[in-house]
Backbone as a ProteinNet text record, in pm:
[ID]
protein_1_A
[PRIMARY]
MAVALRCFRRLPPLLYRSSFAVTRRLPQAPAGCSALLLDGCGQCVHQVLLTRQLATKKAKGKGQSQAKVNISAALVEDIINLEETNEDMQAVVEALKEDFSRNLNVRTSPGALDHIIVMTQEGKFPLNQLGQISQKSPQLIIVNMTNFPESTAAALKAIRDSGMNLNPEMDGTIIRVPVPKVTREHRESLAKLAKQSTNKSKEALRKVRSKSINQVKKFKSKVSEDTIWLLEKQIQQMADSTAAEMDKLLAAKTKELLG
[TERTIARY]
-12116.6	-12064.6	-11994.5	-11913.3	-11838.9	-11933.9	-12044.4	-12142.1	-12209.9	-12245.1	-12310.3	-12220.6	-12089.5	-11994.6	-11983.8	-11981.7	-11971.8	-12093.9	-12212	-12334.2	-12330.5	-12278.7	-12271.6	-12181.4	-12070.1	-11978.5	-12045.3	-12142.3	-12206.6	-12315.9	-12351.3	-12453	-12403.3	-12485.2	-12440.2	-12419.5	-12321.8	-12292.7	-12414.3	-12512.1	-12630	-12704.9	-12693.1	-12771.1	-12707.7	-12585.8	-12530.9	-12465.3	-12518.3	-12470.4	-12346.2	-12320.3	-12199.4	-12199	-12316	-12323	-12326.2	-12312.4	-12312.7	-12452.4	-12470.6	-12600.8	-12631.9	-12530.1	-12555.6	-12639.2	-12642.6	-12724.1	-12868.2	-12895.8	-13031.4	-13089.9	-13220.7	-13283	-13309.7	-13243	-13263.1	-13359.4	-13450.8	-13541.6	-13463.4	-13525.6	-13461.9	-13473.1	-13371	-13373.9	-13471.6	-13538.9	-13631.6	-13557.2	-13632.6	-13571.9	-13500.6	-13379.7	-13303.8	-13223.5	-13229.8	-13154	-13051.4	-12926.8	-12821	-12793.8	-12862.3	-12836.2	-12915.1	-12855.7	-12928	-13027	-13129.1	-13231.6	-13210.3	-13258.3	-13258.7	-13357.4	-13324.2	-13412.7	-13545.4	-13656	-13788.9	-13824.6	-13747.4	-13776.2	-13773.9	-13861.1	-13867.7	-13787.8	-13691.1	-13608.8	-13467.4	-13400.9	-13266	-13164.1	-13044.5	-12940.8	-12905.6	-12904.9	-12866.1	-12974	-13093.8	-13199.1	-13216.9	-13107.3	-13111.8	-13179.8	-13247.1	-13326.6	-13245.9	-13119.7	-13048.8	-12915.3	-12874.9	-12739.2	-12691.9	-12598.2	-12562.2	-12413.9	-12370.3	-12232.3	-12234.1	-12163.4	-12176	-12080.5	-12139.1	-12060.3	-12150.3	-12168.2	-12276.1	-12273.1	-12159.3	-12151.6	-12094.5	-12128.1	-12077.3	-11925.5	-11869.3	-11724.1	-11653.5	-11542.1	-11465	-11394	-11348.4	-11278	-11371.8	-11323.4	-11404.2	-11418.4	-11527.4	-11545.9	-11600.5	-11636.6	-11688.9	-11841.2	-11904.4	-12049	-12120.2	-12247.7	-12331.8	-12374.9	-12438.5	-12484.3	-12580.7	-12559.6	-12645.1	-12722.6	-12854.5	-12940.2	-13013.7	-13022	-13097.4	-13172.6	-13296.2	-13375.7	-13450.7	-13455.2	-13531.6	-13680	-13746.1	-13888.4	-13974	-13937.1	-14016.6	-14019.8	-13913.3	-13904	-13972.8	-14017.8	-14088.1	-14225.2	-14276.1	-14401.8	-14520.3	-14508.4	-14615.2	-14618.6	-14509.9	-14500.6	-14534	-14468.7	-14490.3	-14452.5	-14519.7	-14488.4	-14390.1	-14261.3	-14158.8	-14166.7	-14207.5	-14219.9	-14329.5	-14437.9	-14546.3	-14500.9	-14423.5	-14369.1	-14281.2	-14196.6	-14109.3	-14191.8	-14298.2	-14383.9	-14451.8	-14494.4	-14557.9	-14458.5	-14334.3	-14231.8	-14200.1	-14192.1	-14163.5	-14278.6	-14400.7	-14517.5	-14506.1	-14449.4	-14427.9	-14327.2	-14223	-14121.9	-14184.2	-14264.9	-14327.5	-14422.2	-14493.2	-14582.6	-14503.9	-14386.2	-14300.6	-14250.5	-14209.1	-14164.5	-14275.7	-14397.7	-14510.8	-14539.9	-14528.7	-14551.1	-14446.8	-14321.7	-14215.7	-14244.4	-14286.5	-14308.1	-14426.8	-14534.5	-14656.7	-14650.4	-14601.8	-14619.3	-14494.1	-14378.2	-14255.7	-14169	-14222.5	-14148.9	-14117.6	-14002.4	-13962.8	-14061.7	-14106.1	-14205.2	-14334.8	-14447.4	-14576.5	-14624.3	-14671.1	-14726.3	-14872.2	-14952.5	-15093.3	-15109.8	-15020.9	-15030.2	-15014.4	-14947	-14926.3	-15056.1	-15157.5	-15285.8	-15384.4	-15357.1	-15454.2	-15511.9	-15425.8	-15468.7	-15490.5	-15503.8	-15544.3	-15686.5	-15707.9	-15838.4	-15931.3	-16050.5	-16151.2	-16264.1	-16294.7	-16404.4	-16534.6	-16626.4	-16756.4	-16866.9	-16989.3	-17101.4	-17125.3	-17083.4	-17101.9	-16986	-16877.1	-16761.5	-16630.9	-16524.9	-16391.9	-16363.4	-16308.8	-16278.3	-16146.9	-16067.4	-15949.4	-15993.5	-15914.3	-15949.1	-15971.4	-15891.1	-15904.9	-16033.7	-16109.1	-16238.8	-16351.8	-16321	-16422.7	-16402.8	-16276.8	-16248.6	-16149.9	-16151.3	-16056.3	-15935.9	-15817.6	-15696.8	-15608.5	-15568.9	-15482.9	-15386.5	-15281	-15181.8	-15194.3	-15237.3	-15258.4	-15126.5	-15034.7	-14902.5	-14807.6	-14676.3	-14581.8	-14608.5	-14677.9	-14703.1	-14847.1	-14932	-15073.1	-15134.9	-15201.3	-15276.9	-15424.8	-15508.5	-15652.2	-15723.8	-15818.6	-15904.9	-16049	-16107	-16242.4	-16340.6	-16424.8	-16518.4	-16660.7	-16675.4	-16807.5	-16894.1	-16835.5	-16913.4	-16963.5	-16892.7	-16934.4	-16921.8	-17005	-16992.8	-17013	-17095.1	-17121.5	-16998.8	-16897.3	-16775.7	-16659.9	-16687.2	-16580.2	-16512.6	-16592.8	-16536.3	-16454	-16503.8	-16431.7	-16299.9	-16300.8	-16178.6	-16076.5	-16124.9	-16036.3	-15966.8	-16045.3	-15990.9	-15889	-15919.2	-15828.7	-15694.1	-15697.1	-15572.8	-15492.1	-15562.2	-15494.9	-15432.6	-15500.4	-15453.5	-15365.9	-15323.3	-15249.8	-15105.7	-15056.2	-14917.1	-14820.1	-14871.8	-14787.8	-14754	-14783.4	-14752.5	-14826.4	-14954.5	-15035.4	-15141.1	-15170.3	-15269.1	-15371.6	-15466.7	-15563.4	-15665	-15720.6	-15822.8	-15942.7	-16064	-16186.6	-16255.3	-16297.7	-16372.1	-16489.1	-16601.4	-16715.5	-16682.8	-16685.8	-16651.2	-16508	-16432	-16291.8	-16200.9	-16104.9	-16005.6	-15871.4	-15814.9	-15683.2	-15577.1	-15474.4	-15369.7	-15236.4	-15193	-15062.2	-14950.1	-14856.1	-14740.7	-14637.8	-14601.7	-14510.3	-14371.4	-14308.3	-14170.2	-14079.5	-13976	-13883.8	-13782.5	-13822.1	-13731.4	-13655.5	-13550.8	-13475.3	-13563.8	-13649.5	-13740.5	-13835.7	-13884.9	-13975.3	-13903.5	-13780.5	-13701.8	-13681.6	-13648.5	-13625.4	-13754.5	-13866.9	-13995.7	-14027.7	-13998.4	-14021.6	-13930.8	-13807.4	-13713	-13762.9	-13822	-13877.9	-13995.9	-14078.9	-14191.9	-14144.1	-14033.5	-13977.1	-13933.1	-13872.5	-13829.4	-13949.6	-14055.2	-14175.5	-14239.8	-14245.6	-14303.8	-14224	-14091.5	-14006.1	-14028.2	-14041.7	-14066.5	-14200.1	-14301.9	-14431.9	-14420.9	-14342.3	-14324.2	-14248.9	-14153	-14079.1	-14169.8	-14264.5	-14360.9	-14447.9	-14488.2	-14564.9	-14481.8	-14353.1	-14262.3	-14251.6	-14242.7	-14233.9	-14358.9	-14473.2	-14597.3	-14595	-14541.5	-14528.7	-14435.2	-14322.7	-14226.3	-14288.9	-14356.4	-14417.2	-14523.9	-14602.9	-14705.9	-14644.4	-14535.3	-14469.3	-14405.2	-14339.3	-14276.2	-14381.5	-14493.8	-14601.5	-14656.8	-14660.8	-14705	-14610.3	-14480.6	-14380.9	-14392.2	-14414.4	-14420	-14536	-14637	-14749.9	-14708.6	-14591.5	-14547.1	-14439.6	-14424.9	-14321.3	-14334.8	-14456.6	-14478.9	-14469	-14452.6	-14455	-14320.4	-14232.3	-14101.5	-13993	-13870	-13759	-13735.8	-13672.7	-13638	-13541.5	-13452.7	-13356.1	-13427.4	-13530.3	-13603.9	-13674.4	-13738	-13804.7	-13704	-13588.6	-13485.2	-13436.7	-13415.2	-13366.1	-13468.3	-13595.3	-13700.1	-13714.1	-13710.9	-13720.4	-13602.9	-13484.8	-13365.4	-13375.9	-13427.8	-13443.8	-13540.9	-13653.1	-13751.9	-13692.9	-13615.4	-13551.9	-13454	-13377.9	-13282	-13355.1	-13468.2	-13547.4	-13595.9	-13640	-13686.5	-13571.5	-13454.4	-13338	-13296	-13299.6	-13262.3	-13360.6	-13490.5	-13592.9	-13578.9	-13550	-13530.4	-13409.8	-13304	-13185.1	-13219	-13306.9	-13350.8	-13427	-13509.2	-13582.3	-13487.4	-13384.3	-13286.1	-13216.3	-13188	-13124.7	-13219.3	-13347.7	-13446.4	-13457.2	-13457.3	-13465.6	-13344	-13225.9	-13103	-13103.1	-13148.3	-13152.1	-13255.2	-13371.4	-13476.7	-13435.9	-13371.2	-13325.5	-13223	-13133.5	-13031.6	-13098.9	-13201.4	-13274.7	-13347.2	-13409.9	-13488.8	-13402.9	-13293.2	-13210.3	-13111.5	-13093.5	-13006.9	-12859
444.4	376.6	246.5	254.6	135.4	27.1	68.4	-29	-99.3	-22.3	-80.4	-178.7	-145.4	-236.2	-366.9	-357.1	-481	-568.6	-507.2	-584.2	-650.6	-576	-628.4	-750.6	-747.3	-862.4	-987.6	-969.7	-1084.7	-1145.7	-1078.2	-1137	-1270.9	-1379.6	-1509.4	-1503.6	-1577.5	-1577.3	-1607.7	-1680.5	-1717.9	-1596.7	-1482.9	-1366	-1282.7	-1311.1	-1239.5	-1336.2	-1339.8	-1430.2	-1368.5	-1407.7	-1362.1	-1211.3	-1147.7	-1003.9	-920.5	-987.5	-922.6	-870.7	-843.4	-797.8	-658	-580.9	-443.5	-438.8	-548.8	-549.9	-585	-626.3	-661.9	-550.3	-529.1	-422.9	-473.6	-414.6	-452.5	-354.6	-402.1	-311.8	-222.2	-109.5	-16.5	-67.4	-41.7	-81.2	6.2	-48.4	32	140.3	240.1	353.2	304.7	355	319.7	193.3	126.3	3	24.3	-3.3	18.9	-103.3	-213.4	-338	-343.1	-400.9	-425.3	-538.6	-542.3	-645	-756.9	-876.1	-987.6	-959.7	-998.7	-976.4	-1048.1	-972.8	-1030.5	-1066.3	-1023.8	-1060	-935.6	-924.2	-805.6	-815.2	-900.2	-915.6	-866.5	-815.2	-763.7	-876.9	-843.7	-945.9	-1005.5	-925.7	-981.9	-1072.3	-1077.3	-1172.6	-1270.4	-1300.4	-1381.4	-1514.7	-1566.6	-1687.6	-1810.5	-1813.8	-1939	-1928.2	-2040.2	-2058.2	-2182.7	-2171.4	-2288.8	-2299	-2420.5	-2448.9	-2474.8	-2389.1	-2393.1	-2491	-2565.6	-2645.1	-2648.6	-2532.9	-2511.8	-2606.9	-2657.5	-2758	-2885.8	-2994.9	-3123.2	-3120	-3150.1	-3139.8	-3235.4	-3186.7	-3270.7	-3382.8	-3353.1	-3453.9	-3536.5	-3640	-3727.3	-3666.8	-3707.2	-3666.7	-3526.2	-3454.7	-3319.6	-3328.1	-3245.3	-3251.5	-3154.5	-3181.7	-3093	-2975.6	-2875.6	-2758.1	-2799.9	-2748.1	-2778.3	-2654.1	-2664.9	-2550.5	-2566.9	-2458	-2460.1	-2328.3	-2327.8	-2205.5	-2184.3	-2060.1	-2026.1	-2040.5	-2132.6	-2159.6	-2035.9	-1953.9	-1836.6	-1734.6	-1728.7	-1628.2	-1669.1	-1793.4	-1837.8	-1896.1	-1862.9	-1922.5	-1881.1	-1767.8	-1725.9	-1810.8	-1881.2	-1966.9	-2111.3	-2161.3	-2300.3	-2315.6	-2405.2	-2435.9	-2553	-2521.2	-2626	-2716.9	-2661.8	-2744.3	-2848.9	-2808.4	-2902.5	-3010.2	-2969.2	-3066.7	-3168.2	-3119.4	-3209	-3303.9	-3252.2	-3336.1	-3445.5	-3409.4	-3508.9	-3618.7	-3579.7	-3678.2	-3768.1	-3709	-3787.2	-3880.6	-3839.9	-3925.6	-4054	-4045.1	-4164.3	-4257	-4199.3	-4278.7	-4348.5	-4275.1	-4332.9	-4446.6	-4431.4	-4537.9	-4662.7	-4641.9	-4756.2	-4825.3	-4747.5	-4805.9	-4888.5	-4835.2	-4905.4	-5035.8	-5029.9	-5150.9	-5257.2	-5215.4	-5308.9	-5371.8	-5288.5	-5334.9	-5431.1	-5400.6	-5480.8	-5611.2	-5600.8	-5711.9	-5791	-5740	-5806	-5848	-5937.7	-5992.6	-6139.4	-6183.8	-6323.2	-6415.9	-6375.5	-6455.1	-6375.3	-6439.1	-6372.9	-6367	-6248.7	-6230.6	-6189.5	-6202.4	-6162.2	-6017.9	-5930.6	-5789.9	-5766.6	-5858.8	-5844.3	-5860.3	-5923.6	-5944.4	-5831.8	-5748.7	-5648	-5564.2	-5516.4	-5416.8	-5474.1	-5606	-5665.6	-5618.1	-5563.4	-5506.9	-5616.3	-5621.6	-5721.3	-5652.2	-5703.8	-5649.9	-5719.2	-5644.3	-5699.1	-5627.6	-5672.8	-5608.2	-5468.5	-5444	-5312.8	-5217.9	-5267.7	-5184	-5252	-5172.9	-5224.2	-5202.1	-5307.1	-5298	-5370	-5316.6	-5390.2	-5518.9	-5623.1	-5753.1	-5747.4	-5665.5	-5662.6	-5595.7	-5530.7	-5475.2	-5575.8	-5683.3	-5785.1	-5910.6	-5944.2	-6067.4	-6046.6	-6139.4	-6138.3	-6224.4	-6160.2	-6228	-6265.2	-6389.5	-6435.4	-6541.7	-6564.1	-6665.2	-6783.9	-6895.7	-7014.5	-7083	-7078.7	-7137.3	-7064.3	-7087.4	-7020.4	-7051.4	-7163	-7203.5	-7179.6	-7117.7	-7105.2	-6976.7	-6903.1	-6783.2	-6812.1	-6769.1	-6792.1	-6658.6	-6656.4	-6539.8	-6583.7	-6529.9	-6565.1	-6464.8	-6511.3	-6424	-6434.2	-6473.6	-6494.8	-6369.6	-6252.6	-6127.8	-6088.7	-6130.5	-6101.3	-6228.6	-6327.3	-6457.4	-6447.1	-6350.3	-6336.2	-6289.4	-6240.6	-6191.4	-6291.1	-6410.6	-6508.6	-6545.2	-6572	-6610.5	-6495.1	-6373	-6256.4	-6237.2	-6262.2	-6249.9	-6354.9	-6475.9	-6583.4	-6544.5	-6490.8	-6450.6	-6336.6	-6240.9	-6127.7	-6173.2	-6267.8	-6320.3	-6393.9	-6473.7	-6552.9	-6462.1	-6349.7	-6259.6	-6145.5	-6153.3	-6043.7	-6032.2	-6133.6	-6132.3	-6171	-6226.9	-6264.1	-6413.1	-6480.2	-6622.7	-6705.1	-6673.1	-6741.8	-6827.9	-6942.1	-7035.6	-7068.4	-6976.6	-6994.7	-7104.4	-7158.2	-7262.4	-7220.2	-7243.1	-7201.2	-7320.3	-7298.7	-7400.1	-7329.7	-7320.4	-7244.6	-7095.3	-7034.1	-6892	-6873.1	-6979.7	-6973.8	-6989.5	-6900.7	-6909.8	-6944	-7055.2	-7095.9	-7054.1	-6985.1	-6934.8	-6996.8	-7101.5	-7160.7	-7060.7	-7051.5	-6963.7	-7039.7	-6988.2	-7062.2	-7076.4	-7186.2	-7205.8	-7105.1	-7066.5	-6967	-7038.4	-7059.2	-7122.2	-7015.2	-7059.3	-6965.3	-6908.8	-6993.3	-6950.8	-6842.2	-6861.5	-6762.7	-6629.5	-6633.9	-6511.7	-6436.6	-6512.3	-6449.3	-6390	-6456.1	-6405.1	-6271.9	-6263.7	-6139.6	-6028.1	-6063	-5963.2	-5906.8	-5992.4	-5946.1	-5852.9	-5886.6	-5800	-5664.6	-5664	-5538	-5450.5	-5513.2	-5440.3	-5382.9	-5461.4	-5415.7	-5299.7	-5308.9	-5201.2	-5072.2	-5086.7	-4969	-4904.1	-4983.3	-4928.9	-4854.8	-4909.7	-4841.8	-4709.2	-4707.9	-4585.1	-4480.3	-4524.6	-4430.2	-4370.6	-4449.3	-4396.9	-4289.5	-4314.3	-4213.7	-4088.1	-4106.5	-3993.3	-3910.8	-3978	-3906.8	-3822.4	-3872	-3796.3	-3669.5	-3679.3	-3560.1	-3459.1	-3508.1	-3419	-3349.5	-3426.5	-3370.1	-3266.8	-3295.2	-3201.6	-3069.9	-3077.6	-2957.4	-2876.6	-2945.2	-2875.5	-2809.1	-2874.8	-2814.8	-2690.3	-2693.7	-2576.7	-2459.3	-2486.7	-2381.2	-2323.1	-2408.5	-2363.6	-2268.2	-2271	-2179.9	-2033.8	-2012.4	-1876.2	-1827.3	-1896.4	-1858.4	-1714.1	-1667	-1531.4	-1425.8	-1469.4	-1374.5	-1357.1	-1455.2	-1445.8	-1476.2	-1452.8	-1469.8	-1616.9	-1638.2	-1773.2	-1836.8	-1754.1	-1804.9	-1863.4	-1792	-1840.1	-1971.8	-1981.5	-2105.9	-2219.9	-2194	-2296.3	-2344.8	-2250.8	-2287	-2368.1	-2329.3	-2402.9	-2544.9	-2560	-2693.1	-2780.1	-2720.9	-2795.9	-2834.4	-2742	-2771.3	-2888	-2886.9	-2994.3	-3127.6	-3125.3	-3247.5	-3301.8	-3211.9	-3255.2	-3314.1	-3257.5	-3312.8	-3453.2	-3471.3	-3603.7	-3704	-3659.8	-3748.9	-3792.8	-3698.4	-3729.4	-3829.1	-3810.7	-3901.3	-4040.7	-4046.6	-4175.7	-4249.4	-4173.4	-4234.1	-4290.5	-4220.9	-4269.8	-4401.6	-4410.2	-4534.4	-4649	-4618.8	-4721.8	-4776.5	-4688.2	-4732	-4821.4	-4783.9	-4866	-5003.8	-5006.2	-5133.8	-5221	-5159.6	-5234.9	-5296.2	-5217.1	-5266.1	-5378	-5361.9	-5463.5	-5592.1	-5578.3	-5696.1	-5773.7	-5702	-5765.9	-5839.7	-5776.7	-5839.4	-5965.3	-5959.3	-6072.5	-6189.7	-6160.9	-6267.6	-6322.3	-6246.6	-6292.6	-6286.3
-3007.2	-3125	-3086.4	-2982.9	-2937.8	-2890.9	-2821.9	-2773.6	-2891.5	-2992.8	-3110.8	-3181.7	-3191.4	-3255.8	-3179.7	-3047	-2966.7	-2989.7	-2996	-3020.1	-3157	-3256.8	-3392.2	-3400	-3324.4	-3325.7	-3269.9	-3178.8	-3117.1	-3204.7	-3313.6	-3402	-3454.8	-3445.4	-3497.1	-3645.9	-3696.7	-3841	-3925	-3866.1	-3941.3	-3992.4	-3924.1	-3958.6	-4067.9	-4103.7	-4217.3	-4313	-4433.2	-4535.6	-4598.4	-4722.7	-4790.1	-4810	-4817	-4841.5	-4714.5	-4595.3	-4464.9	-4428.9	-4302.8	-4254.6	-4303.4	-4345.4	-4387.3	-4513	-4591.4	-4712.7	-4682.3	-4557.1	-4518	-4433.7	-4446	-4368.9	-4227.9	-4131.8	-3992.6	-3926.2	-3844.8	-3774.8	-3680.3	-3646.1	-3553.6	-3411.3	-3333.1	-3193	-3117.1	-3014.4	-2935.8	-2860.4	-2819.9	-2749.1	-2623.9	-2604.2	-2484.6	-2498.4	-2616.5	-2636	-2745.3	-2717.1	-2815.1	-2901.1	-2875.3	-2948.7	-3077.5	-3180.9	-3304.4	-3282.3	-3367.1	-3352.7	-3452.8	-3414.5	-3508.4	-3618.7	-3738.9	-3852.2	-3829.5	-3834.9	-3821.2	-3680.3	-3582.5	-3444	-3358.2	-3260.7	-3178.2	-3051.7	-3044	-2924.4	-2952.6	-2854	-2870.2	-2872.1	-2921.9	-2934.7	-2800.3	-2694.5	-2564.6	-2507.3	-2575.4	-2540.1	-2655	-2723.4	-2844.4	-2818.5	-2922.1	-2907.9	-2874.4	-2910.6	-2901.9	-2833.1	-2780.5	-2732.4	-2802.6	-2891	-2969.4	-2994	-3013.4	-3049.7	-3199.4	-3275.7	-3420.2	-3486	-3576.8	-3671.8	-3793.8	-3857.2	-3952.7	-4069.7	-4103.6	-4208.7	-4150.9	-4213.1	-4164.8	-4165	-4050.8	-4035.7	-4130.2	-4183.5	-4274.4	-4198.8	-4080.2	-4002.4	-3918.5	-3857.7	-3773.5	-3634.8	-3566.7	-3428.4	-3411.6	-3520.6	-3510.5	-3509	-3427.5	-3410.7	-3503.7	-3525.5	-3603.2	-3516.3	-3580.6	-3507.3	-3396.8	-3279.6	-3165.8	-3129.4	-3130.2	-3107.2	-2974.2	-2900	-2774.5	-2764.1	-2811.9	-2818.7	-2687.8	-2644.1	-2524.9	-2554.4	-2485.4	-2512.1	-2488.7	-2390.2	-2356.1	-2469.3	-2549.8	-2654.7	-2784.7	-2793.8	-2914.7	-2880.7	-2764.2	-2719.4	-2806.5	-2878.6	-2968.4	-3095.2	-3121.9	-3240.7	-3205.1	-3101.6	-3060.2	-2913.7	-2846.2	-2707	-2705.2	-2694.9	-2698	-2575.7	-2463.6	-2342.5	-2361	-2426.2	-2453	-2551.2	-2651.2	-2746.6	-2675.5	-2586.3	-2509.6	-2421.7	-2361.9	-2278.3	-2360.6	-2481.9	-2569.3	-2607.2	-2632.8	-2667.4	-2548.5	-2430.1	-2310.6	-2275.5	-2310.3	-2286	-2367.4	-2487.1	-2570.6	-2502.7	-2444.1	-2373.4	-2252.7	-2176.4	-2057.7	-2094.9	-2206.5	-2252.9	-2289.3	-2348.6	-2383.5	-2256.9	-2158	-2030.8	-1967.1	-1970.6	-1909.6	-1983.5	-2115.5	-2194.9	-2162.2	-2151.7	-2113.6	-1977.7	-1883.5	-1746.5	-1736.5	-1807.2	-1796.2	-1874.1	-1998.1	-2091.1	-2125.7	-2090.4	-2135.2	-2017.6	-1939.5	-1826.1	-1852.6	-1804	-1823.4	-1755.5	-1637.7	-1565	-1553.9	-1585.6	-1579	-1434.5	-1393.6	-1259.4	-1272.7	-1165.1	-1173.3	-1219.7	-1174.5	-1212.7	-1361.5	-1428.3	-1571.8	-1649.7	-1587.6	-1655.3	-1629.7	-1530.8	-1486.2	-1598.3	-1685.8	-1783.2	-1922.9	-1933.4	-2060.8	-2090.8	-2209.2	-2243.7	-2297.4	-2236.3	-2274.1	-2349.7	-2467.6	-2548.9	-2509.7	-2451.4	-2413.3	-2490.9	-2475.3	-2543.2	-2488.2	-2366.2	-2303.7	-2331.1	-2391.9	-2420.2	-2382.9	-2374.9	-2341.7	-2192.8	-2128.3	-1985.9	-1955.2	-1860.9	-1815.4	-1747.2	-1762.4	-1706.2	-1556	-1485.7	-1339.4	-1291.5	-1383.9	-1346.5	-1365.1	-1435.2	-1461.2	-1378.1	-1351.2	-1278.1	-1164.4	-1070.8	-959.8	-999.2	-1001.1	-1049.1	-930.4	-924.6	-814.6	-866.7	-793	-832.4	-737.2	-791.4	-709.9	-678.8	-776.8	-758.8	-853.5	-840.2	-931.1	-1078.4	-1104.1	-1241.9	-1288	-1202.3	-1238.9	-1182.5	-1272.2	-1233.4	-1257	-1161.5	-1169.7	-1189.9	-1285	-1305.4	-1277.9	-1170.7	-1128.8	-1189.4	-1281.7	-1351.5	-1297.8	-1171.8	-1112.9	-1119.5	-1098.8	-1098	-1237.3	-1342.1	-1479.9	-1564	-1534.2	-1603	-1754.2	-1797.7	-1940.9	-2019.4	-1948	-2013.9	-2007.1	-1957.8	-1940	-2071.9	-2174.2	-2304.4	-2363.9	-2347.4	-2400	-2326.6	-2195.9	-2117	-2158.9	-2182.3	-2227.3	-2358.1	-2451.7	-2581.3	-2564.8	-2477.8	-2456.3	-2400.4	-2308.5	-2250.8	-2357.8	-2437.6	-2541.1	-2648.5	-2678.4	-2784.1	-2730.7	-2605.4	-2543.5	-2591.5	-2661.8	-2704.8	-2594.6	-2485	-2371.1	-2371.1	-2480.3	-2492.9	-2388.1	-2367.1	-2266.9	-2335.1	-2273.3	-2327.1	-2218.4	-2193.7	-2084	-2113	-2004.9	-2016.3	-1932.8	-1984.6	-1915.6	-1850.2	-1725.9	-1650.8	-1583.6	-1655	-1603.7	-1604.6	-1486.8	-1475.4	-1425.8	-1424.4	-1381.7	-1503.9	-1513.9	-1621.4	-1558.7	-1600.5	-1551.9	-1654.4	-1606.8	-1695.8	-1654.2	-1722.2	-1690.6	-1721.1	-1631.4	-1652.1	-1734.8	-1850.4	-1938.4	-1877.9	-1911.5	-1867.2	-1936.7	-1866.2	-1922.1	-2010.5	-2135	-2231	-2309.2	-2377.2	-2460.7	-2571.1	-2624.5	-2730.3	-2679.7	-2555.9	-2496.8	-2475.1	-2428.9	-2407.7	-2539.7	-2643.8	-2774.3	-2830.5	-2803.3	-2847.8	-2779.6	-2650.8	-2577.3	-2627.7	-2660.8	-2713	-2846.3	-2929.1	-3056.8	-3032.7	-2933.5	-2899.7	-2849.6	-2774.9	-2725.2	-2842	-2942	-3061.6	-3135.7	-3148.8	-3217.3	-3143.2	-3011.5	-2931.1	-2945.9	-2950.2	-2967	-3102.4	-3206.7	-3339.8	-3346.2	-3280.6	-3275.9	-3201.1	-3094.2	-3017.4	-3098.3	-3177.7	-3262.8	-3369.5	-3417.5	-3514.4	-3448.4	-3324.3	-3250.2	-3227.3	-3201.9	-3183.8	-3311.8	-3425.3	-3553.3	-3578.6	-3534.3	-3550.9	-3466.4	-3345.1	-3259	-3323.9	-3375.9	-3442.3	-3563.3	-3647.5	-3768.6	-3734.2	-3633.1	-3590.3	-3545.2	-3471	-3420.3	-3533.1	-3625.6	-3737.8	-3826.2	-3847.6	-3926.5	-3858.2	-3725.1	-3650.2	-3672.7	-3671.4	-3693.4	-3833.2	-3932.5	-4071.4	-4098.1	-4013.6	-4030.1	-4011.4	-3950	-3919.2	-4016.4	-4129.3	-4224.7	-4272.7	-4285	-4335.3	-4226	-4101.6	-3990.1	-3920.9	-3933.4	-3868.7	-3970.9	-3933.4	-4027.6	-4061.9	-4177	-4218.7	-4119.1	-4061.8	-3964.1	-3842.5	-3795.8	-3678.2	-3707.9	-3825.8	-3865.7	-3871.8	-3935.3	-3949.7	-3813.4	-3722.1	-3588.9	-3510.9	-3522	-3450.9	-3505	-3636.8	-3695.4	-3650.7	-3646.2	-3603.5	-3455.6	-3374.4	-3231.6	-3210.9	-3283.4	-3270.9	-3315.1	-3424.1	-3472	-3369.2	-3306.6	-3203.1	-3083	-3045.5	-2936.2	-2970.4	-3095.4	-3139.6	-3142.5	-3190.6	-3195.4	-3055.3	-2961.9	-2823.3	-2761.9	-2790.6	-2738.1	-2799	-2929.3	-2996.3	-2937.8	-2906.5	-2845.5	-2707.4	-2635.2	-2503.2	-2518.1	-2621.6	-2648.6	-2681.7	-2759.2	-2795.6	-2670.7	-2575.3	-2450.2	-2370.3	-2367.5	-2297.5	-2361.7	-2495	-2566.3	-2538.9	-2540.9	-2517.5	-2377.3	-2279.6	-2141.1	-2126.2	-2190.6	-2180.7	-2251.1	-2365.8	-2439.1	-2358.5	-2294.4	-2208.7	-2093.2	-2035.9	-1924	-1969.2	-2085.6	-2134.1	-2179.3	-2246.2	-2297.3	-2193.1	-2086.9	-1978.3	-2010.3
[MASK]
+++++++++++++++++++++++++++++++++++++++++++++++++++++++++++++++++++++++++++++++++++++++++++++++++++++++++++++++++++++++++++++++++++++++++++++++++++++++++++++++++++++++++++++++++++++++++++++++++++++++++++++++++++++++++++++++++++++++++++++++++++++++++++++++++++

């Protein structure tokens, strides 16, 4: 009896509303287990899905945090793979970092042109697979299109439309790419591009979040409302944390670009 009472005290407030848990039908504990079970869940209280710091309602005073949920991914793997969701969100962050590194530098380097996509009659190809890219001087990059002369015009257009503020010139199968001077206007233009890239990444993040929440909602008829609510909150917190990481990357990049 004493063991059962101790287990009951550990039940999170979320599981008993104003009428207490005694008004709700709780499943029977498995043989040999003295702990009560979570409503609609086959796991015991001592293997509870969450570890959280409760602030179930928005605090009246300042400086108080909202409910923080941390669900054990292993215990909800039949509903959703939270680790996979986290990986998808982090992939969006890594793509943003790569975009910043490749395309948003104060000074253009040959490597910055490598992955510009060129539309040819045979398909899409990175520029470095079609031409040999080298830096002739600090102010000039050369793209030699001798191996694929028929793609020279397409490569020129791809460089011009890359959003890198470049104005290439074609001389036969040679493309000359003057490196723009680092003016204040150029720095501000790059900072705006960084903001745009971040907004696009946040949109991709929202799609990952929505996909995951929709996956959870498919199990509404199979698990408790509490479990669904907790999973949705956990996914939202993961998205919020990832968005905050993007904001930090943007702030650091903007500081770097504007000097």
